[in-house]
PDB file of C-alpha atoms and ligand atoms in Angstrom:
ATOM      1  CA  LYS A   1       0.000   0.000   0.000  1.00 49.00           C
ATOM      2  CA  ARG A   2       2.868   2.369   0.845  1.00 53.00           C
ATOM      3  CA  GLY A   3       3.318   4.862  -1.950  1.00 58.00           C
ATOM      4  CA  SER A   4      -0.020   4.197  -3.581  1.00 74.00           C
ATOM      5  CA  ASP A   5      -2.041   6.419  -1.280  1.00 94.00           C
ATOM      6  CA  ARG A   6       0.471   9.169  -0.614  1.00 96.00           C
ATOM      7  CA  ILE A   7       3.512  10.853  -2.107  1.00 97.00           C
ATOM      8  CA  VAL A   8       6.606   9.443  -0.421  1.00 97.00           C
ATOM      9  CA  ILE A   9       9.583  11.741   0.101  1.00 97.00           C
ATOM     10  CA  ASP A  10      12.612   9.590   0.849  1.00 96.00           C
ATOM     11  CA  ASP A  11      15.186  10.206   3.566  1.00 96.00           C
ATOM     12  CA  ASP A  12      17.953  10.848   1.042  1.00 96.00           C
ATOM     13  CA  TRP A  13      15.942  13.402  -0.969  1.00 95.00           C
ATOM     14  CA  PRO A  14      17.913  16.630  -0.468  1.00 95.00           C
ATOM     15  CA  GLY A  15      14.982  18.873  -1.432  1.00 97.00           C
ATOM     16  CA  TYR A  16      15.180  21.841  -3.779  1.00 98.00           C
ATOM     17  CA  SER A  17      17.587  24.689  -3.244  1.00 96.00           C
ATOM     18  CA  VAL A  18      15.695  27.542  -1.606  1.00 95.00           C
ATOM     19  CA  ASP A  19      17.021  29.969  -4.216  1.00 94.00           C
ATOM     20  CA  LEU A  20      15.095  28.190  -6.981  1.00 97.00           C
ATOM     21  CA  PHE A  21      11.803  29.506  -5.562  1.00 96.00           C
ATOM     22  CA  SER A  22      10.696  32.865  -4.300  1.00 96.00           C
ATOM     23  CA  HIS A  23      10.408  33.210  -0.538  1.00 95.00           C
ATOM     24  CA  PRO A  24      10.320  36.110   1.935  1.00 95.00           C
ATOM     25  CA  ALA A  25      13.687  37.848   2.168  1.00 94.00           C
ATOM     26  CA  HIS A  26      13.418  37.976   5.958  1.00 95.00           C
ATOM     27  CA  TYR A  27      13.987  34.214   6.009  1.00 95.00           C
ATOM     28  CA  SER A  28      17.048  34.130   3.809  1.00 89.00           C
ATOM     29  CA  GLY A  29      19.685  32.042   5.556  1.00 92.00           C
ATOM     30  CA  ASP A  30      17.078  30.368   7.754  1.00 96.00           C
ATOM     31  CA  LEU A  31      16.104  27.582   5.365  1.00 97.00           C
ATOM     32  CA  ASP A  32      18.056  24.483   4.342  1.00 96.00           C
ATOM     33  CA  SER A  33      15.804  23.335   1.525  1.00 97.00           C
ATOM     34  CA  VAL A  34      12.313  23.294   0.093  1.00 98.00           C
ATOM     35  CA  ILE A  35      10.904  19.806   0.488  1.00 97.00           C
ATOM     36  CA  VAL A  36       7.396  20.412  -0.864  1.00 98.00           C
ATOM     37  CA  PRO A  37       6.843  23.452  -3.116  1.00 98.00           C
ATOM     38  CA  HIS A  38       3.533  25.288  -2.743  1.00 98.00           C
ATOM     39  CA  GLY A  39       2.256  24.308  -6.193  1.00 98.00           C
ATOM     40  CA  VAL A  40       2.709  20.624  -5.458  1.00 98.00           C
ATOM     41  CA  ILE A  41       0.836  21.025  -2.167  1.00 98.00           C
ATOM     42  CA  MET A  42      -2.070  22.564  -4.063  1.00 98.00           C
ATOM     43  CA  ASP A  43      -2.157  19.842  -6.706  1.00 98.00           C
ATOM     44  CA  ARG A  44      -2.056  17.076  -4.123  1.00 98.00           C
ATOM     45  CA  THR A  45      -4.764  18.809  -2.057  1.00 98.00           C
ATOM     46  CA  GLU A  46      -7.030  18.903  -5.094  1.00 97.00           C
ATOM     47  CA  ARG A  47      -6.768  15.126  -5.414  1.00 97.00           C
ATOM     48  CA  LEU A  48      -7.330  14.575  -1.675  1.00 97.00           C
ATOM     49  CA  ALA A  49     -10.515  16.646  -1.955  1.00 96.00           C
ATOM     50  CA  ARG A  50     -11.800  14.307  -4.644  1.00 94.00           C
ATOM     51  CA  ASN A  51     -11.011  11.199  -2.582  1.00 95.00           C
ATOM     52  CA  ILE A  52     -12.785  12.750   0.405  1.00 95.00           C
ATOM     53  CA  MET A  53     -15.868  13.623  -1.631  1.00 92.00           C
ATOM     54  CA  ASP A  54     -15.996  10.106  -3.049  1.00 91.00           C
ATOM     55  CA  ASP A  55     -16.046   8.654   0.480  1.00 91.00           C
ATOM     56  CA  LEU A  56     -17.959  11.260   2.492  1.00 89.00           C
ATOM     57  CA  GLY A  57     -20.063  13.079  -0.057  1.00 82.00           C
ATOM     58  CA  ASP A  58     -23.295  11.353   0.885  1.00 81.00           C
ATOM     59  CA  HIS A  59     -24.043  13.178   4.127  1.00 86.00           C
ATOM     60  CA  ASP A  60     -23.603  16.538   5.874  1.00 89.00           C
ATOM     61  CA  LEU A  61     -19.941  17.145   6.550  1.00 94.00           C
ATOM     62  CA  VAL A  62     -18.359  18.853   9.535  1.00 96.00           C
ATOM     63  CA  VAL A  63     -14.755  19.835   8.955  1.00 97.00           C
ATOM     64  CA  LEU A  64     -12.718  20.130  12.154  1.00 97.00           C
ATOM     65  CA  CYS A  65      -9.723  22.330  11.502  1.00 96.00           C
ATOM     66  CA  VAL A  66      -6.852  21.825  13.918  1.00 94.00           C
ATOM     67  CA  LEU A  67      -5.253  25.215  14.553  1.00 93.00           C
ATOM     68  CA  LYS A  68      -2.941  26.884  14.212  1.00 90.00           C
ATOM     69  CA  GLY A  69      -0.807  24.856  11.806  1.00 92.00           C
ATOM     70  CA  GLY A  70      -3.800  23.415   9.970  1.00 95.00           C
ATOM     71  CA  TYR A  71      -5.436  26.642   8.889  1.00 96.00           C
ATOM     72  CA  GLN A  72      -3.858  26.891   5.456  1.00 98.00           C
ATOM     73  CA  PHE A  73      -4.309  23.256   4.517  1.00 98.00           C
ATOM     74  CA  CYS A  74      -7.876  23.324   5.809  1.00 98.00           C
ATOM     75  CA  ALA A  75      -8.718  26.491   3.881  1.00 98.00           C
ATOM     76  CA  ASP A  76      -7.267  25.112   0.655  1.00 98.00           C
ATOM     77  CA  LEU A  77      -8.862  21.693   1.128  1.00 98.00           C
ATOM     78  CA  VAL A  78     -12.280  23.236   1.804  1.00 97.00           C
ATOM     79  CA  ASP A  79     -11.808  25.411  -1.282  1.00 96.00           C
ATOM     80  CA  LYS A  80     -11.146  22.342  -3.422  1.00 96.00           C
ATOM     81  CA  ILE A  81     -14.153  20.513  -1.946  1.00 94.00           C
ATOM     82  CA  LYS A  82     -16.302  23.574  -2.688  1.00 92.00           C
ATOM     83  CA  ALA A  83     -15.040  23.617  -6.278  1.00 93.00           C
ATOM     84  CA  LEU A  84     -16.068  19.975  -6.683  1.00 91.00           C
ATOM     85  CA  SER A  85     -19.475  20.688  -5.151  1.00 86.00           C
ATOM     86  CA  ARG A  86     -20.295  23.574  -7.437  1.00 87.00           C
ATOM     87  CA  ASN A  87     -19.387  21.553 -10.508  1.00 85.00           C
ATOM     88  CA  SER A  88     -21.473  18.544  -9.651  1.00 83.00           C
ATOM     89  CA  THR A  89     -25.102  17.687  -9.088  1.00 82.00           C
ATOM     90  CA  ARG A  90     -24.080  15.761  -5.980  1.00 76.00           C
ATOM     91  CA  THR A  91     -23.310  18.363  -3.340  1.00 80.00           C
ATOM     92  CA  ILE A  92     -23.055  18.360   0.431  1.00 82.00           C
ATOM     93  CA  PRO A  93     -23.720  20.965   3.086  1.00 90.00           C
ATOM     94  CA  MET A  94     -20.467  21.603   4.897  1.00 93.00           C
ATOM     95  CA  ARG A  95     -19.633  23.262   8.192  1.00 95.00           C
ATOM     96  CA  VAL A  96     -16.194  24.260   9.384  1.00 96.00           C
ATOM     97  CA  HIS A  97     -15.275  24.291  13.062  1.00 96.00           C
ATOM     98  CA  PHE A  98     -11.974  25.329  14.599  1.00 95.00           C
ATOM     99  CA  ILE A  99     -10.184  23.784  17.510  1.00 93.00           C
ATOM    100  CA  ARG A 100      -6.756  24.440  18.854  1.00 91.00           C
ATOM    101  CA  LEU A 101      -4.193  21.977  20.104  1.00 83.00           C
ATOM    102  CA  LYS A 102      -0.849  22.881  21.427  1.00 69.00           C
ATOM    103  CA  SER A 103       1.919  20.453  22.258  1.00 60.00           C
ATOM    104  CA  TYR A 104       5.134  21.889  20.834  1.00 57.00           C
ATOM    105  CA  MET A 105       7.820  24.003  22.466  1.00 59.00           C
ATOM    106  CA  ASN A 106      10.744  24.861  20.184  1.00 66.00           C
ATOM    107  CA  ASP A 107      10.958  21.718  18.029  1.00 72.00           C
ATOM    108  CA  GLN A 108      10.094  19.252  20.782  1.00 69.00           C
ATOM    109  CA  SER A 109       6.723  17.658  21.464  1.00 65.00           C
ATOM    110  CA  THR A 110       5.638  18.186  25.065  1.00 62.00           C
ATOM    111  CA  GLU A 111       3.499  15.810  27.081  1.00 63.00           C
ATOM    112  CA  ASP A 112       0.632  18.051  28.085  1.00 68.00           C
ATOM    113  CA  LEU A 113      -1.870  18.622  25.306  1.00 73.00           C
ATOM    114  CA  HIS A 114      -4.466  21.363  25.464  1.00 73.00           C
ATOM    115  CA  ILE A 115      -7.651  21.251  23.389  1.00 83.00           C
ATOM    116  CA  VAL A 116      -9.367  24.623  23.058  1.00 84.00           C
ATOM    117  CA  GLY A 117     -12.802  25.053  21.478  1.00 85.00           C
ATOM    118  CA  ALA A 118     -13.759  21.398  21.777  1.00 78.00           C
ATOM    119  CA  GLU A 119     -15.836  21.530  24.942  1.00 79.00           C
ATOM    120  CA  ASP A 120     -19.310  21.347  23.464  1.00 84.00           C
ATOM    121  CA  MET A 121     -19.341  19.697  20.084  1.00 90.00           C
ATOM    122  CA  THR A 122     -22.773  18.084  20.232  1.00 93.00           C
ATOM    123  CA  PHE A 123     -23.314  19.310  16.661  1.00 93.00           C
ATOM    124  CA  LEU A 124     -21.041  16.432  15.583  1.00 94.00           C
ATOM    125  CA  THR A 125     -23.599  13.815  16.541  1.00 94.00           C
ATOM    126  CA  GLY A 126     -24.745  11.822  13.511  1.00 93.00           C
ATOM    127  CA  LYS A 127     -22.543  13.813  11.112  1.00 93.00           C
ATOM    128  CA  ASN A 128     -19.640  12.832   8.916  1.00 94.00           C
ATOM    129  CA  VAL A 129     -16.607  14.439  10.527  1.00 96.00           C
ATOM    130  CA  LEU A 130     -13.377  15.263   8.764  1.00 97.00           C
ATOM    131  CA  ILE A 131     -10.488  16.193  11.048  1.00 97.00           C
ATOM    132  CA  VAL A 132      -7.923  18.277   9.175  1.00 97.00           C
ATOM    133  CA  GLU A 133      -4.347  18.364  10.451  1.00 97.00           C
ATOM    134  CA  ALA A 134      -1.293  19.801   8.780  1.00 97.00           C
ATOM    135  CA  ILE A 135       1.160  17.269  10.175  1.00 96.00           C
ATOM    136  CA  VAL A 136       1.153  14.016  12.108  1.00 95.00           C
ATOM    137  CA  GLY A 137       4.325  13.120  13.981  1.00 92.00           C
ATOM    138  CA  THR A 138       4.014  10.529  16.712  1.00 89.00           C
ATOM    139  CA  GLY A 139       0.237  10.439  16.216  1.00 89.00           C
ATOM    140  CA  LYS A 140      -0.371  11.273  19.880  1.00 85.00           C
ATOM    141  CA  THR A 141      -2.230  14.466  19.070  1.00 86.00           C
ATOM    142  CA  MET A 142      -4.452  12.686  16.571  1.00 90.00           C
ATOM    143  CA  LYS A 143      -5.221   9.867  19.004  1.00 89.00           C
ATOM    144  CA  THR A 144      -6.251  12.283  21.775  1.00 86.00           C
ATOM    145  CA  LEU A 145      -8.453  14.221  19.404  1.00 90.00           C
ATOM    146  CA  LEU A 146     -10.082  11.116  17.935  1.00 93.00           C
ATOM    147  CA  LYS A 147     -10.986   9.866  21.390  1.00 90.00           C
ATOM    148  CA  HIS A 148     -12.555  13.214  22.225  1.00 89.00           C
ATOM    149  CA  VAL A 149     -14.526  13.424  18.963  1.00 93.00           C
ATOM    150  CA  GLU A 150     -15.768   9.827  19.227  1.00 95.00           C
ATOM    151  CA  GLY A 151     -17.483  10.833  22.471  1.00 93.00           C
ATOM    152  CA  PHE A 152     -19.949  12.937  20.477  1.00 95.00           C
ATOM    153  CA  ARG A 153     -21.045   9.934  18.393  1.00 96.00           C
ATOM    154  CA  PRO A 154     -20.571  11.116  14.819  1.00 96.00           C
ATOM    155  CA  LYS A 155     -21.756   8.917  11.943  1.00 94.00           C
ATOM    156  CA  MET A 156     -18.224   8.642  10.623  1.00 95.00           C
ATOM    157  CA  ILE A 157     -14.821  10.144  11.429  1.00 96.00           C
ATOM    158  CA  LYS A 158     -12.032  10.507   8.904  1.00 96.00           C
ATOM    159  CA  VAL A 159      -8.711  12.294   9.260  1.00 97.00           C
ATOM    160  CA  ALA A 160      -6.874  14.213   6.557  1.00 98.00           C
ATOM    161  CA  GLY A 161      -3.198  14.943   7.197  1.00 98.00           C
ATOM    162  CA  LEU A 162      -1.155  16.869   4.687  1.00 98.00           C
ATOM    163  CA  LEU A 163       2.125  15.525   6.059  1.00 98.00           C
ATOM    164  CA  VAL A 164       2.988  12.378   7.943  1.00 97.00           C
ATOM    165  CA  LYS A 165       6.449  11.859   9.368  1.00 96.00           C
ATOM    166  CA  ARG A 166       8.080   8.516   8.794  1.00 95.00           C
ATOM    167  CA  LEU A 167       8.618   7.222  12.331  1.00 91.00           C
ATOM    168  CA  PRO A 168       8.985   3.624  13.521  1.00 84.00           C
ATOM    169  CA  HIS A 169       6.038   3.776  15.925  1.00 77.00           C
ATOM    170  CA  ASN A 170       3.322   5.883  14.336  1.00 70.00           C
ATOM    171  CA  THR A 171       1.987   3.333  11.857  1.00 70.00           C
ATOM    172  CA  ALA A 172      -0.832   2.257  14.184  1.00 71.00           C
ATOM    173  CA  CYS A 173      -2.565   5.601  13.965  1.00 82.00           C
ATOM    174  CA  LEU A 174      -2.339   7.245  10.551  1.00 92.00           C
ATOM    175  CA  PRO A 175      -4.697   9.645   8.763  1.00 96.00           C
ATOM    176  CA  ASP A 176      -7.150   8.202   6.237  1.00 96.00           C
ATOM    177  CA  TYR A 177      -6.040  10.772   3.679  1.00 97.00           C
ATOM    178  CA  ILE A 178      -2.338  11.576   3.485  1.00 98.00           C
ATOM    179  CA  GLY A 179      -0.726  14.179   1.281  1.00 98.00           C
ATOM    180  CA  PHE A 180       2.941  13.382   1.741  1.00 98.00           C
ATOM    181  CA  GLU A 181       5.021  11.020   3.836  1.00 97.00           C
ATOM    182  CA  ILE A 182       8.177  12.879   4.818  1.00 97.00           C
ATOM    183  CA  PRO A 183      11.463  12.123   6.617  1.00 96.00           C
ATOM    184  CA  ASN A 184      11.574  12.717  10.375  1.00 95.00           C
ATOM    185  CA  ARG A 185      12.816  16.286  10.191  1.00 94.00           C
ATOM    186  CA  PHE A 186      11.329  19.465  11.592  1.00 94.00           C
ATOM    187  CA  VAL A 187       9.513  21.318   8.826  1.00 96.00           C
ATOM    188  CA  VAL A 188       7.958  24.773   8.574  1.00 97.00           C
ATOM    189  CA  GLY A 189       5.933  26.843   6.135  1.00 97.00           C
ATOM    190  CA  TYR A 190       2.414  26.664   4.721  1.00 98.00           C
ATOM    191  CA  ALA A 191       1.166  27.714   8.205  1.00 96.00           C
ATOM    192  CA  LEU A 192       3.509  25.381  10.081  1.00 97.00           C
ATOM    193  CA  ASP A 193       5.631  27.358  12.511  1.00 96.00           C
ATOM    194  CA  TYR A 194       8.727  27.286  14.618  1.00 96.00           C
ATOM    195  CA  ASN A 195       7.852  29.340  17.699  1.00 94.00           C
ATOM    196  CA  GLU A 196       5.352  31.324  15.558  1.00 94.00           C
ATOM    197  CA  TYR A 197       7.870  32.092  12.812  1.00 96.00           C
ATOM    198  CA  PHE A 198       7.624  30.786   9.227  1.00 97.00           C
ATOM    199  CA  ARG A 199       3.824  30.647   8.953  1.00 96.00           C
ATOM    200  CA  ASP A 200       4.220  33.364   6.314  1.00 96.00           C
ATOM    201  CA  LEU A 201       6.134  31.036   3.989  1.00 97.00           C
ATOM    202  CA  ASN A 202       4.355  29.255   1.111  1.00 97.00           C
ATOM    203  CA  HIS A 203       6.534  26.201   0.667  1.00 98.00           C
ATOM    204  CA  ILE A 204       7.188  23.424   3.136  1.00 98.00           C
ATOM    205  CA  CYS A 205      10.823  23.750   4.098  1.00 98.00           C
ATOM    206  CA  VAL A 206      13.459  22.351   6.416  1.00 97.00           C
ATOM    207  CA  ILE A 207      14.936  25.053   8.640  1.00 95.00           C
ATOM    208  CA  SER A 208      18.641  25.452   9.233  1.00 94.00           C
ATOM    209  CA  GLU A 209      20.306  24.689  12.564  1.00 93.00           C
ATOM    210  CA  ASN A 210      21.205  28.352  12.640  1.00 93.00           C
ATOM    211  CA  ALA A 211      17.518  29.336  12.486  1.00 95.00           C
ATOM    212  CA  LYS A 212      16.651  26.921  15.309  1.00 94.00           C
ATOM    213  CA  MET A 213      19.028  28.902  17.520  1.00 95.00           C
ATOM    214  CA  LYS A 214      17.985  32.288  16.175  1.00 96.00           C
ATOM    215  CA  TYR A 215      14.260  31.788  16.903  1.00 95.00           C
ATOM    216  CA  LYS A 216      14.568  29.731  20.074  1.00 94.00           C
ATOM    217  CA  ILE A 217      12.567  30.867  23.099  1.00 90.00           C
TER     218      ILE A 217
HETATM  219  P1  5GP B 301       2.294  14.361  17.241  1.00 89.67           P
HETATM  220  O1  5GP B 301       1.356  14.385  18.410  1.00 89.67           O
HETATM  221  O2  5GP B 301       1.729  13.595  16.063  1.00 89.67           O
HETATM  222  O3  5GP B 301       3.673  13.919  17.596  1.00 89.67           O
HETATM  223  O4  5GP B 301       2.508  15.838  16.804  1.00 89.67           O
HETATM  224  C1  5GP B 301       1.561  16.491  16.114  1.00 89.67           C
HETATM  225  C2  5GP B 301       1.689  17.991  16.261  1.00 89.67           C
HETATM  226  O5  5GP B 301       3.035  18.404  16.477  1.00 89.67           O
HETATM  227  C3  5GP B 301       1.264  18.620  14.990  1.00 89.67           C
HETATM  228  O6  5GP B 301      -0.118  18.930  15.055  1.00 89.67           O
HETATM  229  C4  5GP B 301       2.137  19.844  14.908  1.00 89.67           C
HETATM  230  O7  5GP B 301       1.515  20.896  15.595  1.00 89.67           O
HETATM  231  C5  5GP B 301       3.382  19.468  15.651  1.00 89.67           C
HETATM  232  N1  5GP B 301       4.502  19.046  14.767  1.00 89.67           N
HETATM  233  C6  5GP B 301       4.987  17.785  14.611  1.00 89.67           C
HETATM  234  N2  5GP B 301       6.004  17.769  13.751  1.00 89.67           N
HETATM  235  C7  5GP B 301       6.187  19.048  13.336  1.00 89.67           C
HETATM  236  C8  5GP B 301       7.102  19.676  12.411  1.00 89.67           C
HETATM  237  O8  5GP B 301       7.968  19.077  11.777  1.00 89.67           O
HETATM  238  N3  5GP B 301       6.949  21.014  12.245  1.00 89.67           N
HETATM  239  C9  5GP B 301       6.009  21.743  12.912  1.00 89.67           C
HETATM  240  N4  5GP B 301       5.977  23.056  12.666  1.00 89.67           N
HETATM  241  N5  5GP B 301       5.142  21.182  13.783  1.00 89.67           N
HETATM  242  C10 5GP B 301       5.227  19.849  13.989  1.00 89.67           C
END
């Protein structure tokens, strides 16, 4: 199955030189390489939207956007789903709800996970729910969220993750829709941050060691 349902970026793929693409000048020197250019993200997202509609397009859909890192992927994915809906006779009413999870300090995952905006989600009952996450690392965040959402008894729950890190232990809990499987490196851009920096970068990039020091808190 590996490779047939996602784009696999191998460990020895050096990425593209940052200078081959435009990027904000305030980040020059902070980036090692571009591993997924913005255009490729958009093209892959368009295909994920079609797969999602094929599976979930029979019933009201509630999209759960996991902030902050997921806002761009969620917005673009919803846009693509909307485009499919307006060009087809089979359309679905769609809601978008935002929740916030925070578990990262610098580039390290911390144990305590806070869910904000998920207290009363009774509107999920009986609905098809699509959880939208930008990146899945260990899968701990996704597992916690799934458990919480299941409590509201939706009709179906699916997870879309733009990026999944290749780790030895996360295979048990993977998104149903995966954009790219990437090496276990810390990535930024396309709304993914490092201590709130780099959200204003279009491409998904690997940051330099220098930048990790520069923006450390
Ligand atoms: P997990 O619980 O799967 O280990 O971590 C998931 C969360 O950690 C993601 O929702 C994301 O916020 C953050 N995260 C994991 N890896 C990265 C990364 O490479 N870059 C950024 N910016 N965030 C990451």
